[in-house]
PDB file of C-alpha atoms in Angstrom:
ATOM      1  CA  MET W1108      45.108  26.629 107.904  1.00 70.00           C
ATOM      2  CA  LEU W1109      42.434  25.889 105.871  1.00 87.00           C
ATOM      3  CA  ASN W1110      39.969  24.507 108.638  1.00 91.00           C
ATOM      4  CA  PRO W1111      40.237  28.142 110.316  1.00 92.00           C
ATOM      5  CA  PHE W1112      39.283  30.002 106.822  1.00 93.00           C
ATOM      6  CA  ILE W1113      36.434  27.622 106.695  1.00 93.00           C
ATOM      7  CA  ASP W1114      35.234  28.371 110.004  1.00 92.00           C
ATOM      8  CA  TYR W1115      35.883  32.120 109.327  1.00 92.00           C
ATOM      9  CA  LEU W1116      33.519  31.941 106.131  1.00 91.00           C
ATOM     10  CA  LEU W1117      30.706  29.946 108.221  1.00 90.00           C
ATOM     11  CA  LEU W1118      30.916  31.705 111.286  1.00 89.00           C
ATOM     12  CA  GLU W1119      32.375  35.731 110.471  1.00 89.00           C
ATOM     13  CA  LYS W1120      31.494  36.106 106.717  1.00 86.00           C
ATOM     14  CA  LYS W1121      27.730  34.059 107.160  1.00 84.00           C
ATOM     15  CA  TYR W1122      28.344  32.178 103.968  1.00 85.00           C
ATOM     16  CA  SER W1123      25.955  29.078 103.297  1.00 83.00           C
ATOM     17  CA  PRO W1124      27.671  25.703 104.094  1.00 87.00           C
ATOM     18  CA  HIS W1125      26.890  25.259  99.991  1.00 85.00           C
ATOM     19  CA  THR W1126      29.396  28.323  99.003  1.00 88.00           C
ATOM     20  CA  VAL W1127      31.781  27.583 101.723  1.00 91.00           C
ATOM     21  CA  ASN W1128      31.766  24.081 100.082  1.00 92.00           C
ATOM     22  CA  ALA W1129      32.974  25.394  96.800  1.00 92.00           C
ATOM     23  CA  TYR W1130      35.478  27.479  98.120  1.00 94.00           C
ATOM     24  CA  LYS W1131      37.250  24.788 100.104  1.00 94.00           C
ATOM     25  CA  LYS W1132      37.033  22.466  96.747  1.00 94.00           C
ATOM     26  CA  ASP W1133      38.872  25.341  95.084  1.00 94.00           C
ATOM     27  CA  ILE W1134      41.469  25.521  97.280  1.00 95.00           C
ATOM     28  CA  GLU W1135      41.961  22.174  97.480  1.00 94.00           C
ATOM     29  CA  VAL W1136      42.283  21.674  93.468  1.00 93.00           C
ATOM     30  CA  PHE W1137      45.133  24.207  93.561  1.00 94.00           C
ATOM     31  CA  GLN W1138      46.879  22.464  96.583  1.00 93.00           C
ATOM     32  CA  GLU W1139      46.753  19.180  94.268  1.00 93.00           C
ATOM     33  CA  TYR W1140      48.233  20.998  91.741  1.00 93.00           C
ATOM     34  CA  LEU W1141      50.960  22.510  93.739  1.00 92.00           C
ATOM     35  CA  LYS W1142      52.132  18.863  95.411  1.00 90.00           C
ATOM     36  CA  GLU W1143      52.212  17.652  92.031  1.00 90.00           C
ATOM     37  CA  ASN W1144      54.033  19.971  89.982  1.00 91.00           C
ATOM     38  CA  PHE W1145      56.154  22.104  92.561  1.00 86.00           C
ATOM     39  CA  GLN W1146      56.216  20.223  95.962  1.00 80.00           C
ATOM     40  CA  ASP W1147      55.426  23.235  97.426  1.00 77.00           C
ATOM     41  CA  ASN W1148      52.915  24.446 100.249  1.00 86.00           C
ATOM     42  CA  ILE W1149      50.165  26.674  99.331  1.00 90.00           C
ATOM     43  CA  ASN W1150      51.120  29.099 102.205  1.00 89.00           C
ATOM     44  CA  VAL W1151      54.190  29.821 100.219  1.00 89.00           C
ATOM     45  CA  ALA W1152      53.072  29.632  96.558  1.00 91.00           C
ATOM     46  CA  ASN W1153      54.164  32.734  94.240  1.00 92.00           C
ATOM     47  CA  TYR W1154      52.426  34.054  91.297  1.00 93.00           C
ATOM     48  CA  SER W1155      54.429  32.397  88.579  1.00 93.00           C
ATOM     49  CA  GLN W1156      53.307  28.919  90.002  1.00 93.00           C
ATOM     50  CA  ILE W1157      49.454  30.273  90.541  1.00 94.00           C
ATOM     51  CA  ARG W1158      49.687  31.313  86.982  1.00 94.00           C
ATOM     52  CA  SER W1159      50.899  28.072  85.800  1.00 94.00           C
ATOM     53  CA  TRP W1160      47.860  26.598  87.557  1.00 94.00           C
ATOM     54  CA  ILE W1161      45.445  29.104  85.684  1.00 94.00           C
ATOM     55  CA  ILE W1162      46.952  28.247  82.464  1.00 93.00           C
ATOM     56  CA  SER W1163      46.341  24.341  83.044  1.00 93.00           C
ATOM     57  CA  LEU W1164      42.811  24.719  83.713  1.00 93.00           C
ATOM     58  CA  VAL W1165      42.326  26.803  80.501  1.00 91.00           C
ATOM     59  CA  GLU W1166      44.104  24.270  78.630  1.00 91.00           C
ATOM     60  CA  LYS W1167      41.895  21.489  80.279  1.00 90.00           C
ATOM     61  CA  GLY W1168      38.728  23.500  78.607  1.00 89.00           C
ATOM     62  CA  ILE W1169      37.505  25.255  81.694  1.00 90.00           C
ATOM     63  CA  SER W1170      35.824  28.325  80.824  1.00 89.00           C
ATOM     64  CA  ASN W1171      37.408  31.699  81.811  1.00 90.00           C
ATOM     65  CA  ARG W1172      33.957  32.493  84.018  1.00 88.00           C
ATOM     66  CA  SER W1173      34.734  29.307  86.065  1.00 91.00           C
ATOM     67  CA  VAL W1174      38.782  29.662  86.127  1.00 93.00           C
ATOM     68  CA  ASN W1175      37.885  33.155  87.616  1.00 94.00           C
ATOM     69  CA  ARG W1176      35.825  31.883  90.202  1.00 93.00           C
ATOM     70  CA  LYS W1177      38.411  29.338  91.300  1.00 94.00           C
ATOM     71  CA  VAL W1178      41.040  32.082  91.331  1.00 95.00           C
ATOM     72  CA  SER W1179      38.496  34.426  93.632  1.00 95.00           C
ATOM     73  CA  SER W1180      38.491  31.571  95.885  1.00 94.00           C
ATOM     74  CA  LEU W1181      42.237  31.251  96.283  1.00 94.00           C
ATOM     75  CA  ASN W1182      42.138  35.227  96.315  1.00 95.00           C
ATOM     76  CA  SER W1183      39.870  35.064  99.532  1.00 94.00           C
ATOM     77  CA  TYR W1184      42.152  32.388 101.530  1.00 94.00           C
ATOM     78  CA  TYR W1185      45.247  34.559 100.954  1.00 94.00           C
ATOM     79  CA  LYS W1186      43.386  37.862 101.784  1.00 94.00           C
ATOM     80  CA  PHE W1187      42.517  35.608 105.050  1.00 94.00           C
ATOM     81  CA  LEU W1188      45.955  34.965 105.733  1.00 93.00           C
ATOM     82  CA  MET W1189      47.110  38.540 105.732  1.00 93.00           C
ATOM     83  CA  LYS W1190      44.316  39.124 107.947  1.00 92.00           C
ATOM     84  CA  ILE W1191      45.785  36.756 110.688  1.00 92.00           C
ATOM     85  CA  GLU W1192      49.325  37.926 109.635  1.00 91.00           C
ATOM     86  CA  GLU W1193      50.220  34.142 108.562  1.00 92.00           C
ATOM     87  CA  ILE W1194      51.744  35.890 105.243  1.00 92.00           C
ATOM     88  CA  ASP W1195      52.696  39.310 104.782  1.00 91.00           C
ATOM     89  CA  LYS W1196      52.056  39.276 100.820  1.00 92.00           C
ATOM     90  CA  ASN W1197      48.993  38.292  99.017  1.00 94.00           C
ATOM     91  CA  PRO W1198      50.564  36.658  95.690  1.00 94.00           C
ATOM     92  CA  LEU W1199      47.302  37.657  93.653  1.00 94.00           C
ATOM     93  CA  ALA W1200      47.208  41.228  94.707  1.00 91.00           C
ATOM     94  CA  LYS W1201      48.070  42.178  91.227  1.00 89.00           C
ATOM     95  CA  HIS W1202      46.125  39.604  89.497  1.00 93.00           C
ATOM     96  CA  LYS W1203      43.655  40.542  86.704  1.00 92.00           C
ATOM     97  CA  ALA W1204      40.813  38.352  86.249  1.00 90.00           C
ATOM     98  CA  LEU W1205      40.147  36.509  82.712  1.00 89.00           C
ATOM     99  CA  LYS W1206      37.955  38.593  80.594  1.00 87.00           C
ATOM    100  CA  VAL W1207      34.439  37.076  80.194  1.00 80.00           C
ATOM    101  CA  SER W1208      32.070  37.225  77.476  1.00 71.00           C
ATOM    102  CA  LYS W1209      28.933  38.617  78.727  1.00 65.00           C
ATOM    103  CA  LYS W1210      25.992  35.675  78.520  1.00 64.00           C
ATOM    104  CA  VAL W1211      22.846  36.931  77.793  1.00 63.00           C
ATOM    105  CA  GLN W1212      20.215  35.343  79.810  1.00 70.00           C
ATOM    106  CA  VAL W1213      16.844  34.756  77.460  1.00 80.00           C
ATOM    107  CA  PRO W1214      13.958  34.613  79.637  1.00 85.00           C
ATOM    108  CA  PHE W1215      11.354  31.964  78.939  1.00 89.00           C
ATOM    109  CA  SER W1216       8.353  33.942  77.385  1.00 87.00           C
ATOM    110  CA  GLU W1217       4.871  34.404  79.494  1.00 89.00           C
ATOM    111  CA  LYS W1218       3.386  32.245  76.705  1.00 89.00           C
ATOM    112  CA  GLU W1219       6.028  29.417  77.346  1.00 90.00           C
ATOM    113  CA  ILE W1220       5.379  29.536  81.005  1.00 91.00           C
ATOM    114  CA  GLU W1221       1.426  29.119  80.221  1.00 89.00           C
ATOM    115  CA  LYS W1222       2.106  26.290  77.900  1.00 89.00           C
ATOM    116  CA  VAL W1223       3.944  24.254  80.528  1.00 89.00           C
ATOM    117  CA  PHE W1224       0.892  24.532  83.121  1.00 84.00           C
ATOM    118  CA  GLU W1225      -1.836  24.215  80.503  1.00 82.00           C
ATOM    119  CA  ILE W1226      -0.561  21.517  77.858  1.00 71.00           C
ATOM    120  CA  LEU W1227       1.821  19.341  79.961  1.00 69.00           C
ATOM    121  CA  ASN W1228       0.266  16.921  82.331  1.00 68.00           C
ATOM    122  CA  PHE W1229       0.986  17.084  86.083  1.00 80.00           C
ATOM    123  CA  ASP W1230      -1.040  14.275  87.003  1.00 86.00           C
ATOM    124  CA  ASN W1231      -2.056  13.639  91.259  1.00 88.00           C
ATOM    125  CA  SER W1232       0.965  11.560  91.856  1.00 92.00           C
ATOM    126  CA  PHE W1233       3.418  12.486  94.498  1.00 95.00           C
ATOM    127  CA  GLU W1234       5.900  13.012  91.669  1.00 94.00           C
ATOM    128  CA  GLY W1235       3.459  15.098  89.490  1.00 93.00           C
ATOM    129  CA  LEU W1236       2.227  17.282  92.385  1.00 94.00           C
ATOM    130  CA  ARG W1237       5.901  17.669  93.455  1.00 95.00           C
ATOM    131  CA  ASN W1238       7.067  18.458  90.028  1.00 95.00           C
ATOM    132  CA  LYS W1239       4.172  21.369  89.684  1.00 94.00           C
ATOM    133  CA  LEU W1240       5.070  22.452  92.718  1.00 96.00           C
ATOM    134  CA  ILE W1241       8.591  23.015  92.053  1.00 96.00           C
ATOM    135  CA  ILE W1242       7.910  25.059  89.108  1.00 95.00           C
ATOM    136  CA  GLU W1243       5.294  27.477  90.475  1.00 94.00           C
ATOM    137  CA  LEU W1244       7.823  28.220  93.488  1.00 96.00           C
ATOM    138  CA  PHE W1245      10.568  28.983  91.101  1.00 95.00           C
ATOM    139  CA  TYR W1246       8.426  31.152  88.768  1.00 94.00           C
ATOM    140  CA  SER W1247       6.061  32.769  91.352  1.00 93.00           C
ATOM    141  CA  THR W1248       8.865  33.483  94.071  1.00 93.00           C
ATOM    142  CA  GLY W1249      12.034  33.892  92.131  1.00 92.00           C
ATOM    143  CA  ILE W1250      13.848  31.975  94.354  1.00 95.00           C
ATOM    144  CA  ARG W1251      17.387  30.353  93.971  1.00 93.00           C
ATOM    145  CA  ARG W1252      17.553  26.508  93.171  1.00 93.00           C
ATOM    146  CA  ILE W1253      19.451  26.249  96.734  1.00 92.00           C
ATOM    147  CA  GLU W1254      16.769  27.955  98.550  1.00 95.00           C
ATOM    148  CA  LEU W1255      14.211  25.640  97.212  1.00 96.00           C
ATOM    149  CA  ILE W1256      15.874  22.869  97.990  1.00 95.00           C
ATOM    150  CA  GLN W1257      16.603  23.959 101.541  1.00 94.00           C
ATOM    151  CA  ILE W1258      12.598  24.908 102.376  1.00 96.00           C
ATOM    152  CA  LYS W1259      11.486  22.881 105.220  1.00 96.00           C
ATOM    153  CA  LEU W1260       7.961  22.475 106.454  1.00 97.00           C
ATOM    154  CA  GLU W1261       7.962  24.956 109.138  1.00 96.00           C
ATOM    155  CA  ASP W1262       9.058  27.566 106.594  1.00 96.00           C
ATOM    156  CA  ILE W1263       5.806  27.826 104.880  1.00 96.00           C
ATOM    157  CA  ASP W1264       2.644  29.829 106.550  1.00 95.00           C
ATOM    158  CA  ILE W1265      -0.585  28.690 104.663  1.00 95.00           C
ATOM    159  CA  SER W1266      -2.694  30.683 106.652  1.00 94.00           C
ATOM    160  CA  GLN W1267      -0.295  33.780 105.812  1.00 94.00           C
ATOM    161  CA  LYS W1268       0.378  32.428 102.487  1.00 94.00           C
ATOM    162  CA  THR W1269       4.051  33.323 102.827  1.00 95.00           C
ATOM    163  CA  LEU W1270       7.203  31.359 102.099  1.00 95.00           C
ATOM    164  CA  LYS W1271      10.501  32.107 104.326  1.00 95.00           C
ATOM    165  CA  VAL W1272      13.793  31.321 102.637  1.00 94.00           C
ATOM    166  CA  LEU W1273      17.519  31.653 103.545  1.00 89.00           C
ATOM    167  CA  GLY W1274      19.457  33.169 100.957  1.00 86.00           C
ATOM    168  CA  LYS W1275      22.930  34.176 100.381  1.00 82.00           C
ATOM    169  CA  ARG W1276      25.019  35.105 103.736  1.00 78.00           C
ATOM    170  CA  ASN W1277      22.256  33.561 106.041  1.00 82.00           C
ATOM    171  CA  LYS W1278      20.089  36.534 104.727  1.00 86.00           C
ATOM    172  CA  GLU W1279      16.426  35.450 105.707  1.00 90.00           C
ATOM    173  CA  ARG W1280      13.502  36.783 103.600  1.00 92.00           C
ATOM    174  CA  VAL W1281       9.637  36.259 103.773  1.00 93.00           C
ATOM    175  CA  LEU W1282       7.997  35.826 100.210  1.00 93.00           C
ATOM    176  CA  PRO W1283       4.089  36.150  99.324  1.00 92.00           C
ATOM    177  CA  LEU W1284       2.694  33.003  97.767  1.00 93.00           C
ATOM    178  CA  LEU W1285      -0.021  33.106  95.309  1.00 92.00           C
ATOM    179  CA  SER W1286      -3.234  31.323  96.265  1.00 93.00           C
ATOM    180  CA  SER W1287      -2.510  28.608  93.089  1.00 90.00           C
ATOM    181  CA  ILE W1288       0.375  27.460  95.129  1.00 93.00           C
ATOM    182  CA  ILE W1289      -1.485  27.019  98.280  1.00 95.00           C
ATOM    183  CA  VAL W1290      -3.851  24.582  96.297  1.00 94.00           C
ATOM    184  CA  THR W1291      -0.840  22.574  94.894  1.00 94.00           C
ATOM    185  CA  LEU W1292       1.076  22.769  97.934  1.00 96.00           C
ATOM    186  CA  LYS W1293      -1.794  21.070  99.935  1.00 96.00           C
ATOM    187  CA  LYS W1294      -2.521  18.353  97.763  1.00 95.00           C
ATOM    188  CA  TYR W1295       1.427  17.554  97.616  1.00 96.00           C
ATOM    189  CA  ILE W1296       1.519  17.439 101.332  1.00 96.00           C
ATOM    190  CA  GLN W1297      -1.017  14.957 101.410  1.00 96.00           C
ATOM    191  CA  GLU W1298       0.727  12.851  98.855  1.00 96.00           C
ATOM    192  CA  ARG W1299       4.099  13.905 100.763  1.00 96.00           C
ATOM    193  CA  ASN W1300       2.589  12.458 104.222  1.00 93.00           C
ATOM    194  CA  VAL W1301       1.541   9.106 103.180  1.00 93.00           C
ATOM    195  CA  LEU W1302       4.977   7.996 101.604  1.00 94.00           C
ATOM    196  CA  GLU W1303       6.309   4.563 102.962  1.00 91.00           C
ATOM    197  CA  GLN W1304       9.657   5.928 104.590  1.00 92.00           C
ATOM    198  CA  ILE W1305      10.339   9.610 104.944  1.00 95.00           C
ATOM    199  CA  SER W1306      14.176  10.157 106.053  1.00 94.00           C
ATOM    200  CA  ASP W1307      14.590  13.913 105.771  1.00 94.00           C
ATOM    201  CA  LYS W1308      11.193  14.454 107.701  1.00 94.00           C
ATOM    202  CA  ASP W1309      11.889  18.490 107.749  1.00 96.00           C
ATOM    203  CA  TYR W1310      12.344  19.201 104.316  1.00 97.00           C
ATOM    204  CA  LEU W1311       9.341  19.914 102.255  1.00 97.00           C
ATOM    205  CA  LEU W1312      10.525  18.887  98.745  1.00 97.00           C
ATOM    206  CA  LEU W1313      11.536  15.284  98.944  1.00 97.00           C
ATOM    207  CA  THR W1314      12.291  12.252  96.462  1.00 96.00           C
ATOM    208  CA  LYS W1315       9.774   9.495  96.306  1.00 93.00           C
ATOM    209  CA  LYS W1316      12.423   7.340  98.342  1.00 94.00           C
ATOM    210  CA  GLY W1317      11.644  10.071 101.225  1.00 95.00           C
ATOM    211  CA  VAL W1318      14.976  12.108 100.892  1.00 95.00           C
ATOM    212  CA  LYS W1319      15.402  15.991 100.145  1.00 95.00           C
ATOM    213  CA  ILE W1320      15.781  16.829  96.465  1.00 96.00           C
ATOM    214  CA  TYR W1321      19.055  17.389  94.854  1.00 92.00           C
ATOM    215  CA  GLU W1322      20.668  20.054  92.635  1.00 90.00           C
ATOM    216  CA  THR W1323      20.700  17.865  89.535  1.00 91.00           C
ATOM    217  CA  LEU W1324      17.247  15.953  89.900  1.00 94.00           C
ATOM    218  CA  VAL W1325      16.021  19.946  90.206  1.00 95.00           C
ATOM    219  CA  TYR W1326      18.007  20.874  86.899  1.00 93.00           C
ATOM    220  CA  ARG W1327      16.503  17.528  85.269  1.00 93.00           C
ATOM    221  CA  ILE W1328      12.646  18.273  86.206  1.00 93.00           C
ATOM    222  CA  ILE W1329      12.851  22.150  84.784  1.00 93.00           C
ATOM    223  CA  ASN W1330      14.856  21.009  81.526  1.00 91.00           C
ATOM    224  CA  ASN W1331      12.478  18.225  81.124  1.00 89.00           C
ATOM    225  CA  TYR W1332       9.217  20.104  81.470  1.00 90.00           C
ATOM    226  CA  PHE W1333      10.422  23.293  79.485  1.00 90.00           C
ATOM    227  CA  SER W1334      11.772  21.300  76.687  1.00 88.00           C
ATOM    228  CA  GLU W1335       8.166  20.299  75.596  1.00 84.00           C
ATOM    229  CA  ALA W1336       7.333  24.077  76.036  1.00 82.00           C
ATOM    230  CA  SER W1337      10.568  26.048  74.601  1.00 82.00           C
ATOM    231  CA  THR W1338      13.223  26.100  71.886  1.00 76.00           C
ATOM    232  CA  LYS W1339      15.678  28.053  73.875  1.00 75.00           C
ATOM    233  CA  VAL W1340      18.951  26.457  74.503  1.00 73.00           C
ATOM    234  CA  LYS W1341      19.146  26.838  78.119  1.00 80.00           C
ATOM    235  CA  LYS W1342      16.252  25.658  80.426  1.00 86.00           C
ATOM    236  CA  SER W1343      17.190  25.698  83.953  1.00 89.00           C
ATOM    237  CA  PRO W1344      15.779  26.984  87.351  1.00 91.00           C
ATOM    238  CA  HIS W1345      18.022  30.134  86.809  1.00 89.00           C
ATOM    239  CA  ILE W1346      16.375  31.067  83.787  1.00 90.00           C
ATOM    240  CA  LEU W1347      12.869  30.675  85.700  1.00 91.00           C
ATOM    241  CA  ARG W1348      14.234  33.304  88.291  1.00 90.00           C
ATOM    242  CA  HIS W1349      15.294  35.314  85.284  1.00 88.00           C
ATOM    243  CA  SER W1350      11.572  35.030  83.828  1.00 90.00           C
ATOM    244  CA  PHE W1351      10.130  35.511  87.389  1.00 90.00           C
ATOM    245  CA  ALA W1352      12.108  38.849  87.608  1.00 88.00           C
ATOM    246  CA  THR W1353      11.672  40.043  83.849  1.00 88.00           C
ATOM    247  CA  HIS W1354       7.903  39.345  83.842  1.00 89.00           C
ATOM    248  CA  LEU W1355       7.435  41.385  86.824  1.00 89.00           C
ATOM    249  CA  LEU W1356       9.573  44.209  85.634  1.00 86.00           C
ATOM    250  CA  ASN W1357       7.546  44.062  82.072  1.00 83.00           C
ATOM    251  CA  GLN W1358       4.323  44.400  83.717  1.00 85.00           C
ATOM    252  CA  GLY W1359       5.654  47.527  85.790  1.00 83.00           C
ATOM    253  CA  ALA W1360       6.762  46.240  88.789  1.00 85.00           C
ATOM    254  CA  ASP W1361       9.283  48.583  91.197  1.00 84.00           C
ATOM    255  CA  LEU W1362      12.801  47.476  90.823  1.00 84.00           C
ATOM    256  CA  ASN W1363      13.389  48.090  94.396  1.00 87.00           C
ATOM    257  CA  ALA W1364      10.529  45.436  95.065  1.00 86.00           C
ATOM    258  CA  VAL W1365      12.070  42.897  92.454  1.00 86.00           C
ATOM    259  CA  LYS W1366      15.287  43.550  94.400  1.00 88.00           C
ATOM    260  CA  GLU W1367      13.921  42.380  97.573  1.00 88.00           C
ATOM    261  CA  LEU W1368      11.953  39.512  96.370  1.00 89.00           C
ATOM    262  CA  LEU W1369      15.022  38.279  94.361  1.00 90.00           C
ATOM    263  CA  GLY W1370      17.085  38.749  97.959  1.00 87.00           C
ATOM    264  CA  HIS W1371      20.010  40.977  95.795  1.00 84.00           C
ATOM    265  CA  SER W1372      22.320  42.996  98.309  1.00 79.00           C
ATOM    266  CA  SER W1373      22.263  45.814  95.397  1.00 77.00           C
ATOM    267  CA  LEU W1374      20.399  47.201  92.810  1.00 77.00           C
ATOM    268  CA  ALA W1375      22.956  46.601  90.725  1.00 73.00           C
ATOM    269  CA  ALA W1376      22.541  42.628  90.753  1.00 71.00           C
ATOM    270  CA  THR W1377      18.944  43.500  89.926  1.00 76.00           C
ATOM    271  CA  GLN W1378      19.535  45.794  86.720  1.00 72.00           C
ATOM    272  CA  ILE W1379      20.714  43.243  85.011  1.00 68.00           C
ATOM    273  CA  TYR W1380      17.336  41.947  84.241  1.00 67.00           C
ATOM    274  CA  THR W1381      15.825  45.064  83.046  1.00 66.00           C
ATOM    275  CA  HIS W1382      17.248  44.892  79.457  1.00 59.00           C
ATOM    276  CA  ASN W1383      14.101  42.811  78.710  1.00 54.00           C
ATOM    277  CA  SER W1384      11.809  45.170  80.338  1.00 50.00           C
ATOM    278  CA  ILE W1385      13.090  48.118  78.529  1.00 51.00           C
ATOM    279  CA  ALA W1386      12.790  45.753  75.202  1.00 54.00           C
ATOM    280  CA  GLU W1387       9.225  45.652  76.283  1.00 52.00           C
ATOM    281  CA  LEU W1388       8.668  49.334  77.018  1.00 50.00           C
ATOM    282  CA  LYS W1389      10.014  50.142  73.696  1.00 55.00           C
ATOM    283  CA  LYS W1390       7.155  48.252  71.905  1.00 56.00           C
ATOM    284  CA  VAL W1391       4.772  49.789  74.294  1.00 49.00           C
ATOM    285  CA  TYR W1392       6.246  53.206  73.154  1.00 49.00           C
ATOM    286  CA  ALA W1393       6.328  52.370  69.391  1.00 60.00           C
ATOM    287  CA  LYS W1394       2.712  51.496  69.567  1.00 60.00           C
ATOM    288  CA  SER W1395       1.309  54.062  71.869  1.00 54.00           C
ATOM    289  CA  HIS W1396       3.234  57.352  71.112  1.00 47.00           C
ATOM    290  CA  PRO W1397       1.184  60.009  69.177  1.00 55.00           C
ATOM    291  CA  ARG W1398       4.242  61.246  67.449  1.00 56.00           C
ATOM    292  CA  ASN W1399       4.365  57.740  65.914  1.00 55.00           C
ATOM    293  CA  LYS W1400       1.054  57.497  64.265  1.00 50.00           C
TER     294      LYS W1400
END
């Protein structure tokens, strides 16, 4: 029954192939565990068996957050089986997620961002221009890593200075591009066009071998550059997205506007970025309020 579930996620729920693949892997991991330990089919698994699997994941050192995600994938599968009346009871109906400590995402400071662009060397080679463009796109638009990777040449309108991205659940949004990005973009495209071989012609960001960039490469680029400019423990594309939202809010941007730029479906998702904004407001308040003189 896994293939109909995959079709359901893709066609009805409109999940991205990347998300659907993650669901599929999680469910397959549980299927393998069931066969190896209980010789049972996933459709007849009980909560005791699922709990045994959860314990085995924790014992392997997998974080509670990752375990919860895997169980969530499995729960979605059982809800689908209920929907099509393949089963009459969801074994995960009363399951409670493992406790997860809230991770504080510390954004890069504006000075750290400036340091990357001012001090570090982005030469005019293909890779230098590509890496600069990647960082500029992350910080200037707040897009997700998968959204960056999927950008096609046709998604960019240089004359209108806009970028079209396909977000979660295939939700499309159009983002403004700064003039500085357009300059880098034009230089990069010139270098891109003279690559010896291009396999993935539709995509904007390529490796020097002419194929679409991939997740680990993007992470490596961000980590390498920001390791020179920041002492923060975590240096990733998501932290750049976090920095984008935080810095906009610090400068007085409307929360709803930031929500639309980030492609969030609700304000609740955007509000996680406000704690840094509030910290900044407290500083301004302390310096400016007449009763604090």
